Amino acid sequence: QVRLVESGGGVVQNGGSLRLSCLASGSISDINAMGWYRQAPGKEREVVAAAFKGGASEYADSVKGRFTISRNNAKDAVYLQMNSLTPEDTAIYYCKLISWNNSYWGQGTQVTVSS
């Protein structure tokens, strides 16, 4: 069974920074992508950033230039450096792992940006 554990969420002031971490464990084979999603109250879950096998990455327009996703393949980990945070970034952030035959979610970590 694959397990994803996120950490690094918290409360930060407008304009501040946070770094989220997600560590995968279990029987993992051939990871195609790891990424971050978020869900704000009353809104649908949306993709924030994704890092693909081979090194490519993609970002939601709302976070381009502010957030940076990175992976440590040796540790099956993915990170999200979030800078210039605004109250609109307040949400539960979820890690997702996509392997060749399945996908897995973490339990989520709360990010709250105060104005």
CSV table of C-alpha atoms in Angstrom, one decimal:
chain,number,residue,atom,x,y,z
A,1,GLN,CA,0.0,0.0,0.0
A,2,VAL,CA,1.3,3.5,-0.9
A,3,ARG,CA,1.1,6.2,1.7
A,4,LEU,CA,1.7,9.9,1.2
A,5,VAL,CA,2.4,12.2,4.1
A,6,GLU,CA,2.4,16.0,3.7
A,7,SER,CA,3.9,18.5,6.0
A,8,GLY,CA,4.8,22.2,6.1
A,9,GLY,CA,1.4,23.8,6.2
A,10,GLY,CA,0.5,26.5,8.7
A,11,VAL,CA,-0.5,30.1,9.1
A,12,VAL,CA,1.5,32.8,7.4
A,13,GLN,CA,0.9,36.5,6.8
A,14,ASN,CA,0.1,38.0,3.4
A,15,GLY,CA,3.3,38.1,1.4
A,16,GLY,CA,5.0,35.3,3.4
A,17,SER,CA,6.4,32.0,2.3
A,18,LEU,CA,5.9,28.3,3.1
A,19,ARG,CA,7.4,25.1,1.9
A,20,LEU,CA,5.3,22.0,1.7
A,21,SER,CA,6.8,18.5,1.7
A,22,CYS,CA,5.3,15.2,0.6
A,23,LEU,CA,7.0,11.9,1.3
A,24,ALA,CA,5.7,8.7,-0.3
A,25,SER,CA,6.3,5.3,1.1
A,26,GLY,CA,5.2,1.8,0.3
A,27,SER,CA,5.3,-0.3,-2.8
A,28,ILE,CA,5.9,2.3,-5.5
A,29,SER,CA,6.8,1.5,-9.0
A,30,ASP,CA,7.4,3.8,-11.9
A,31,ILE,CA,6.2,7.2,-10.8
A,32,ASN,CA,4.9,9.1,-13.7
A,33,ALA,CA,4.2,12.3,-11.8
A,34,MET,CA,3.8,13.9,-8.4
A,35,GLY,CA,1.9,17.1,-7.8
A,36,TRP,CA,0.0,19.4,-5.6
A,37,TYR,CA,-3.6,20.2,-5.5
A,38,ARG,CA,-5.6,22.5,-3.3
A,39,GLN,CA,-9.2,22.9,-2.2
A,40,ALA,CA,-10.5,26.1,-0.7
A,41,PRO,CA,-13.8,26.2,1.3
A,42,GLY,CA,-16.7,26.0,-1.0
A,43,LYS,CA,-14.6,25.4,-4.1
A,44,GLU,CA,-13.6,22.4,-6.1
A,45,ARG,CA,-10.1,20.8,-5.8
A,46,GLU,CA,-7.8,22.3,-8.3
A,47,VAL,CA,-4.3,21.5,-9.5
A,48,VAL,CA,-1.6,23.8,-8.3
A,49,ALA,CA,1.6,22.3,-9.8
A,50,ALA,CA,2.9,19.0,-11.2
A,51,ALA,CA,6.3,17.5,-11.7
A,52,PHE,CA,6.6,14.8,-14.4
A,53,LYS,CA,8.9,11.9,-15.1
A,54,GLY,CA,11.7,13.3,-17.2
A,55,GLY,CA,11.8,16.7,-15.4
A,56,ALA,CA,9.0,18.8,-16.9
A,57,SER,CA,6.7,20.7,-14.6
A,58,GLU,CA,3.5,22.7,-15.0
A,59,TYR,CA,1.8,25.3,-12.9
A,60,ALA,CA,-1.6,26.8,-12.5
A,61,ASP,CA,-1.7,30.3,-13.9
A,62,SER,CA,-2.6,31.7,-10.5
A,63,VAL,CA,0.7,30.5,-9.0
A,64,LYS,CA,3.2,30.9,-11.8
A,65,GLY,CA,6.2,32.9,-10.7
A,66,ARG,CA,5.3,32.5,-7.0
A,67,PHE,CA,5.4,28.7,-6.5
A,68,THR,CA,8.1,26.2,-7.4
A,69,ILE,CA,7.7,22.4,-7.4
A,70,SER,CA,10.6,20.1,-7.0
A,71,ARG,CA,11.2,16.4,-6.7
A,72,ASN,CA,13.7,14.2,-4.9
A,73,ASN,CA,13.4,10.9,-6.9
A,74,ALA,CA,15.7,9.1,-4.5
A,75,LYS,CA,13.3,9.8,-1.6
A,76,ASP,CA,10.0,9.6,-3.6
A,77,ALA,CA,9.3,13.1,-2.4
A,78,VAL,CA,7.9,16.2,-3.8
A,79,TYR,CA,8.1,19.8,-2.5
A,80,LEU,CA,6.3,23.0,-3.1
A,81,GLN,CA,8.0,26.3,-2.3
A,82,MET,CA,5.3,29.0,-2.0
A,83,ASN,CA,6.3,32.6,-2.0
A,84,SER,CA,4.4,35.9,-2.1
A,85,LEU,CA,1.4,34.1,-0.5
A,86,THR,CA,-2.0,35.9,-0.5
A,87,PRO,CA,-5.2,35.1,1.3
A,88,GLU,CA,-6.5,33.6,-2.0
A,89,ASP,CA,-4.0,30.8,-1.5
A,90,THR,CA,-5.7,29.7,1.7
A,91,ALA,CA,-6.8,26.1,1.2
A,92,ILE,CA,-6.0,22.5,2.1
A,93,TYR,CA,-3.1,21.4,0.0
A,94,TYR,CA,-3.0,17.8,-1.2
A,95,CYS,CA,-0.2,15.8,-2.6
A,96,LYS,CA,-0.9,13.3,-5.4
A,97,LEU,CA,1.3,10.6,-6.9
A,98,ILE,CA,0.6,9.0,-10.3
A,99,SER,CA,2.2,5.7,-11.0
A,100,TRP,CA,1.9,3.6,-14.2
A,101,ASN,CA,-1.3,1.9,-12.9
A,102,ASN,CA,-2.7,3.9,-10.1
A,103,SER,CA,-2.9,7.3,-8.3
A,104,TYR,CA,-2.7,8.1,-4.6
A,105,TRP,CA,-3.6,11.1,-2.4
A,106,GLY,CA,-2.2,12.4,0.8
A,107,GLN,CA,-4.4,13.5,3.7
A,108,GLY,CA,-3.8,17.2,3.1
A,109,THR,CA,-2.2,20.0,5.0
A,110,GLN,CA,-3.9,23.3,5.8
A,111,VAL,CA,-2.4,26.6,4.5
A,112,THR,CA,-3.8,29.8,5.9
A,113,VAL,CA,-2.7,33.2,4.7
A,114,SER,CA,-3.8,36.1,6.9
A,115,SER,CA,-4.4,39.5,5.5
